[in-house]
Short mmCIF file of C-alpha atoms in Angstrom, two decimals:
data_model
loop_
_atom_site.label_atom_id
_atom_site.label_comp_id
_atom_site.label_asym_id
_atom_site.label_seq_id
_atom_site.Cartn_x
_atom_site.Cartn_y
_atom_site.Cartn_z
CA MET A 96 55.77 -64.78 51.88
CA ILE A 97 57.26 -65.39 48.44
CA THR A 98 56.68 -68.80 46.90
CA THR A 99 59.13 -68.14 44.03
CA GLY A 100 62.83 -68.07 44.96
CA PRO A 101 64.97 -64.96 44.34
CA ARG A 102 67.17 -66.63 41.76
CA ASP A 103 64.12 -67.91 39.89
CA LEU A 104 62.82 -64.34 39.69
CA ALA A 105 66.24 -63.13 38.54
CA SER A 106 66.20 -65.77 35.79
CA ALA A 107 62.70 -64.70 34.77
CA ALA A 108 63.81 -61.07 34.64
CA THR A 109 66.80 -62.03 32.49
CA ARG A 110 64.50 -63.92 30.14
CA ASP A 111 61.66 -61.38 29.89
CA GLY A 112 63.18 -58.09 31.08
CA PHE A 113 61.25 -58.04 34.34
CA ALA A 114 59.31 -60.31 36.70
CA LEU A 115 56.34 -59.32 38.87
CA VAL A 116 54.92 -61.09 41.91
CA ARG A 117 51.77 -59.82 43.60
CA ASN A 118 50.33 -60.17 47.11
CA THR A 119 53.66 -60.62 48.89
CA SER A 120 54.12 -59.78 52.55
CA LEU A 121 57.57 -58.40 53.39
CA ASP A 122 58.92 -56.09 56.04
CA ARG A 123 62.18 -54.22 55.54
CA ASN A 124 64.32 -57.08 56.90
CA ASP A 125 62.48 -59.64 54.74
CA PHE A 126 63.09 -57.50 51.69
CA GLU A 127 66.80 -57.21 52.41
CA VAL A 128 67.04 -60.99 52.78
CA PHE A 129 65.24 -61.35 49.45
CA VAL A 130 67.57 -58.89 47.71
CA ARG A 131 70.65 -60.66 49.04
CA GLY A 132 69.22 -63.86 47.59
CA LEU A 133 69.23 -62.29 44.12
CA GLY A 134 73.01 -61.82 44.11
CA THR A 135 75.69 -59.45 45.34
CA LEU A 136 74.34 -56.21 46.79
CA ALA A 137 75.49 -53.08 45.00
CA THR A 138 77.81 -51.09 47.25
CA HIS A 139 77.56 -47.59 45.75
CA ARG A 140 76.35 -44.92 48.18
CA PHE A 141 74.04 -42.11 47.09
CA GLY A 142 73.36 -38.96 49.05
CA THR A 143 69.93 -40.36 49.97
CA GLY A 144 71.08 -43.87 50.94
CA ARG A 145 72.92 -46.96 49.80
CA ALA A 146 72.34 -48.67 46.49
CA GLY A 147 71.84 -52.08 48.08
CA LEU A 148 68.76 -50.91 49.97
CA LEU A 149 67.09 -47.52 49.53
CA ASP A 150 63.73 -46.02 50.52
CA LEU A 151 61.79 -44.39 47.69
CA ASP A 152 59.43 -42.51 49.99
CA ALA A 153 58.08 -39.73 47.75
CA SER A 154 59.84 -37.07 49.80
CA PRO A 155 58.12 -33.67 49.61
CA LEU A 156 61.43 -31.84 50.12
CA PRO A 157 62.00 -29.54 47.11
CA ASP A 158 65.66 -30.57 46.70
CA ARG A 159 64.78 -34.28 46.41
CA VAL A 160 64.20 -35.39 42.82
CA VAL A 161 65.12 -39.07 42.45
CA THR A 162 63.54 -39.95 45.80
CA GLY A 163 60.94 -37.18 45.55
CA ARG A 164 57.60 -36.70 43.81
CA SER A 165 58.40 -35.43 40.31
CA ALA A 166 58.25 -37.64 37.24
CA LEU A 167 61.46 -39.44 36.31
CA PRO A 168 62.29 -39.95 32.62
CA LEU A 169 63.20 -43.34 31.18
CA HIS A 170 66.76 -44.27 32.16
CA THR A 171 69.16 -47.07 33.06
CA ASP A 172 70.28 -47.06 36.69
CA GLY A 173 73.92 -46.19 37.27
CA THR A 174 74.47 -44.09 34.15
CA LEU A 175 75.41 -40.94 36.06
CA VAL A 176 77.66 -42.58 38.67
CA GLY A 177 79.45 -45.21 36.58
CA ALA A 178 78.16 -48.10 38.71
CA SER A 179 75.38 -49.89 36.85
CA PRO A 180 73.63 -52.77 38.66
CA LYS A 181 72.45 -55.94 36.94
CA TYR A 182 69.10 -56.23 38.73
CA ILE A 183 66.78 -53.79 40.47
CA ALA A 184 64.19 -55.02 42.98
CA LEU A 185 61.22 -52.86 44.00
CA PHE A 186 58.68 -53.72 46.70
CA CYS A 187 55.55 -51.69 47.41
CA ASN A 188 55.44 -51.21 51.16
CA ALA A 189 52.66 -48.61 51.23
CA VAL A 190 50.56 -46.87 48.60
CA ASP A 191 47.54 -44.58 48.51
CA GLN A 192 47.33 -42.68 45.26
CA GLN A 193 45.02 -42.01 42.36
CA LYS A 194 45.24 -43.91 39.09
CA GLY A 195 48.24 -42.85 37.03
CA SER A 196 50.15 -41.40 39.98
CA GLY A 197 53.60 -42.80 40.75
CA CYS A 198 53.53 -45.57 38.14
CA THR A 199 56.80 -47.32 37.28
CA GLU A 200 57.31 -47.25 33.52
CA LEU A 201 59.28 -49.98 31.74
CA CYS A 202 60.51 -50.38 28.17
CA LEU A 203 62.76 -53.07 26.72
CA GLN A 204 66.00 -51.63 25.34
CA THR A 205 65.74 -53.93 22.33
CA GLU A 206 63.05 -51.62 20.99
CA LEU A 207 65.87 -49.16 20.41
CA LEU A 208 68.91 -51.36 19.82
CA ASP A 209 67.38 -54.07 17.65
CA ALA A 210 64.83 -52.02 15.74
CA THR A 211 65.44 -50.08 12.57
CA LEU A 212 65.66 -46.57 13.94
CA PRO A 213 64.24 -43.64 12.00
CA SER A 214 67.06 -41.59 10.54
CA THR A 215 66.11 -38.69 12.80
CA LEU A 216 67.01 -40.83 15.84
CA ALA A 217 70.21 -42.46 14.58
CA ALA A 218 72.41 -40.04 16.52
CA VAL A 219 71.11 -41.20 19.91
CA ILE A 220 73.27 -44.34 19.84
CA THR A 221 76.24 -42.98 17.88
CA VAL A 222 76.95 -39.67 19.65
CA GLU A 223 77.96 -39.19 23.27
CA TRP A 224 75.33 -37.81 25.64
CA GLU A 225 76.32 -34.91 27.90
CA TYR A 226 74.69 -34.53 31.31
CA PHE A 227 74.57 -31.72 33.85
CA VAL A 228 73.42 -33.21 37.17
CA THR A 229 71.46 -30.93 39.48
CA ASP A 230 70.05 -33.32 42.11
CA GLU A 231 72.83 -32.89 44.64
CA SER A 232 70.80 -34.69 47.34
CA HIS A 233 71.10 -37.98 45.44
CA PHE A 234 74.23 -37.42 43.31
CA PRO A 235 76.58 -35.34 45.50
CA GLY A 236 79.71 -36.66 43.81
CA VAL A 237 78.82 -35.60 40.27
CA ALA A 238 76.45 -32.65 40.72
CA HIS A 239 76.91 -29.27 39.04
CA ARG A 240 79.30 -30.24 36.29
CA TRP A 241 78.96 -31.62 32.77
CA LEU A 242 79.58 -35.33 32.22
CA SER A 243 80.20 -36.89 28.81
CA ILE A 244 78.95 -40.49 28.69
CA PRO A 245 78.68 -42.89 25.72
CA PRO A 246 75.06 -44.05 25.23
CA THR A 247 75.98 -47.73 24.90
CA VAL A 248 78.34 -50.17 26.59
CA GLU A 249 79.48 -53.65 25.62
CA LEU A 250 78.87 -56.40 28.16
CA SER A 251 81.25 -59.28 28.89
CA THR A 252 78.87 -61.47 26.85
CA GLY A 253 79.54 -59.32 23.80
CA ALA A 254 76.02 -57.87 23.85
CA THR A 255 75.45 -54.13 23.65
CA ARG A 256 73.19 -52.32 26.11
CA LEU A 257 72.06 -48.75 26.58
CA ASN A 258 73.54 -46.54 29.29
CA VAL A 259 71.33 -43.45 29.17
CA ALA A 260 69.08 -41.09 31.11
CA LEU A 261 66.57 -39.13 29.05
CA PRO A 262 65.84 -35.50 29.93
CA PHE A 263 63.10 -34.41 32.32
CA SER A 264 59.85 -32.93 31.12
CA THR A 265 59.13 -29.60 32.79
CA GLU A 266 55.36 -29.87 32.32
CA LYS A 267 53.38 -29.80 35.59
CA GLU A 268 56.58 -29.86 37.64
CA SER A 269 57.29 -27.30 40.34
CA THR A 270 60.72 -28.72 41.21
CA PRO A 271 63.81 -28.39 38.99
CA PRO A 272 64.92 -31.42 36.94
CA GLY A 273 67.42 -33.86 38.43
CA TRP A 274 69.66 -33.57 35.39
CA GLU A 275 69.88 -31.92 31.99
CA VAL A 276 71.07 -33.76 28.89
CA ARG A 277 72.17 -32.89 25.38
CA LEU A 278 73.82 -34.62 22.43
CA ALA A 279 77.50 -33.77 21.91
CA GLY A 280 77.89 -31.30 19.07
CA SER A 281 74.23 -30.25 19.13
CA THR A 282 72.49 -27.31 20.71
CA GLU A 283 70.18 -27.95 23.65
CA ASP A 284 67.14 -27.12 21.46
CA GLU A 285 68.29 -29.59 18.78
CA SER A 286 68.93 -32.21 21.43
CA ARG A 287 65.54 -31.63 23.06
CA SER A 288 63.80 -32.20 19.72
CA VAL A 289 65.61 -35.53 19.23
CA PHE A 290 64.98 -36.67 22.81
CA THR A 291 61.28 -35.79 22.59
CA ALA A 292 61.00 -37.91 19.45
CA LEU A 293 62.95 -40.74 21.13
CA ASP A 294 60.71 -40.69 24.19
CA ARG A 295 57.61 -40.85 21.98
CA TYR A 296 59.16 -43.67 19.94
CA LEU A 297 59.81 -45.77 23.06
CA ARG A 298 56.41 -45.10 24.60
CA ASP A 299 54.68 -46.13 21.38
CA SER A 300 56.54 -49.45 21.30
CA GLN A 301 54.79 -52.73 22.09
CA SER A 302 57.14 -53.40 25.00
CA PHE A 303 56.28 -50.21 26.91
CA TYR A 304 54.47 -50.97 30.18
CA SER A 305 53.26 -48.67 32.96
CA HIS A 306 52.81 -50.45 36.30
CA GLU A 307 50.19 -49.23 38.78
CA TRP A 308 51.47 -50.17 42.23
CA VAL A 309 49.41 -52.16 44.73
CA ARG A 310 50.69 -52.87 48.22
CA GLY A 311 52.56 -56.19 48.21
CA ASP A 312 53.77 -55.94 44.59
CA LEU A 313 57.35 -57.15 44.09
CA LEU A 314 59.08 -56.23 40.84
CA VAL A 315 62.51 -57.44 39.69
CA LEU A 316 63.88 -55.90 36.51
CA ASP A 317 67.03 -56.50 34.49
CA ASN A 318 68.78 -53.15 34.26
CA GLU A 319 70.76 -54.39 31.24
CA GLN A 320 67.56 -54.91 29.27
CA VAL A 321 64.97 -52.45 30.56
CA LEU A 322 64.74 -48.69 30.68
CA HIS A 323 62.54 -47.51 33.53
CA GLY A 324 61.00 -44.29 34.81
CA ARG A 325 58.25 -42.92 37.04
CA THR A 326 55.12 -40.87 36.50
CA ARG A 327 54.54 -37.84 38.70
CA ILE A 328 53.43 -38.58 42.25
CA GLU A 329 50.44 -36.37 42.83
CA PRO A 330 50.14 -34.11 45.91
CA GLY A 331 48.67 -35.89 48.91
CA SER A 332 49.58 -39.33 47.56
CA VAL A 333 51.40 -42.00 49.57
CA ARG A 334 53.98 -44.12 47.74
CA HIS A 335 56.70 -45.95 49.65
CA LEU A 336 58.84 -48.49 47.83
CA PHE A 337 61.87 -50.42 49.03
CA ARG A 338 64.53 -50.58 46.32
CA GLY A 339 67.50 -52.90 46.11
CA GLN A 340 70.25 -52.98 43.47
CA ILE A 341 72.22 -56.14 42.70
CA ASP A 342 75.52 -56.15 40.86
CA ASP A 343 75.32 -59.75 39.61
#
C-alpha cells in the first residue's frame, strides 16, 4: 500500500528532484496503476519492452546492456531516442545483492547548469555530443550509427535542461558498452578526458546520491532535473525493478 498519492509524489519529485517511499507492497498490476496515476504513460517502445512499463531484471545475456548487469553511466532518459519522459518511477520488486551492487545513482542537473563550471568543462554544454549506440537489444532503431545530439534543450517553461548520456567505463566490465560518446570536433581521447573530469565533478557534488535498494522501495524522479545511472550488478546478485516512464 502507498499512503502518499501518485500526484503528491510527482510534486515532491518536481520540487526536490526525486521522491522516495519505503516499505511499499505492490505487484506488477498495482505498480502500473500507480504509474498511470502519475500522468500520461510514455508510449515509446524499446527492443526490451515498452517505456510505460519495463522490467529491469539484471539479464545475464551478454547483448543486454541497459536491462543487463553492467554499470550504466549518468544520463537523462530519452536522449538517444528523442522521446524524453518527465518522470521515471522505479519499484524494487526483488533484491538480493551485496552492498554497492546495483545502486541507482542520482545527481541534480543544476550542479552542472547553475554552477560555475571549470573552464576545462565549458565545452560539455556548448558543443554537440556525438553518440554511437551499440546496445541493439534496447535501441534497435538507432543502433550502429553516429547520432549528433545537442547537450541541452529548452523546456516550454523557458528553463534549460540537460539531454546527455555520459560514456561507459570499461573497468571491471566483460560486456561491451551500450553506447560510445564524443564531443563534436574533438578526438575520442580528448573527449574521454573531458567526460572523465565531468563524471568526477558530478560525483563530488553535494547533490550526488547513491541509493541502495531494499525490497519495497519506490522511487520517483524528475527526468528534467536529475541525471541517473547504475552501479555494476555483481555476479550472482538478484535485482528486479519495475520501471515506468511518464510523459507529463
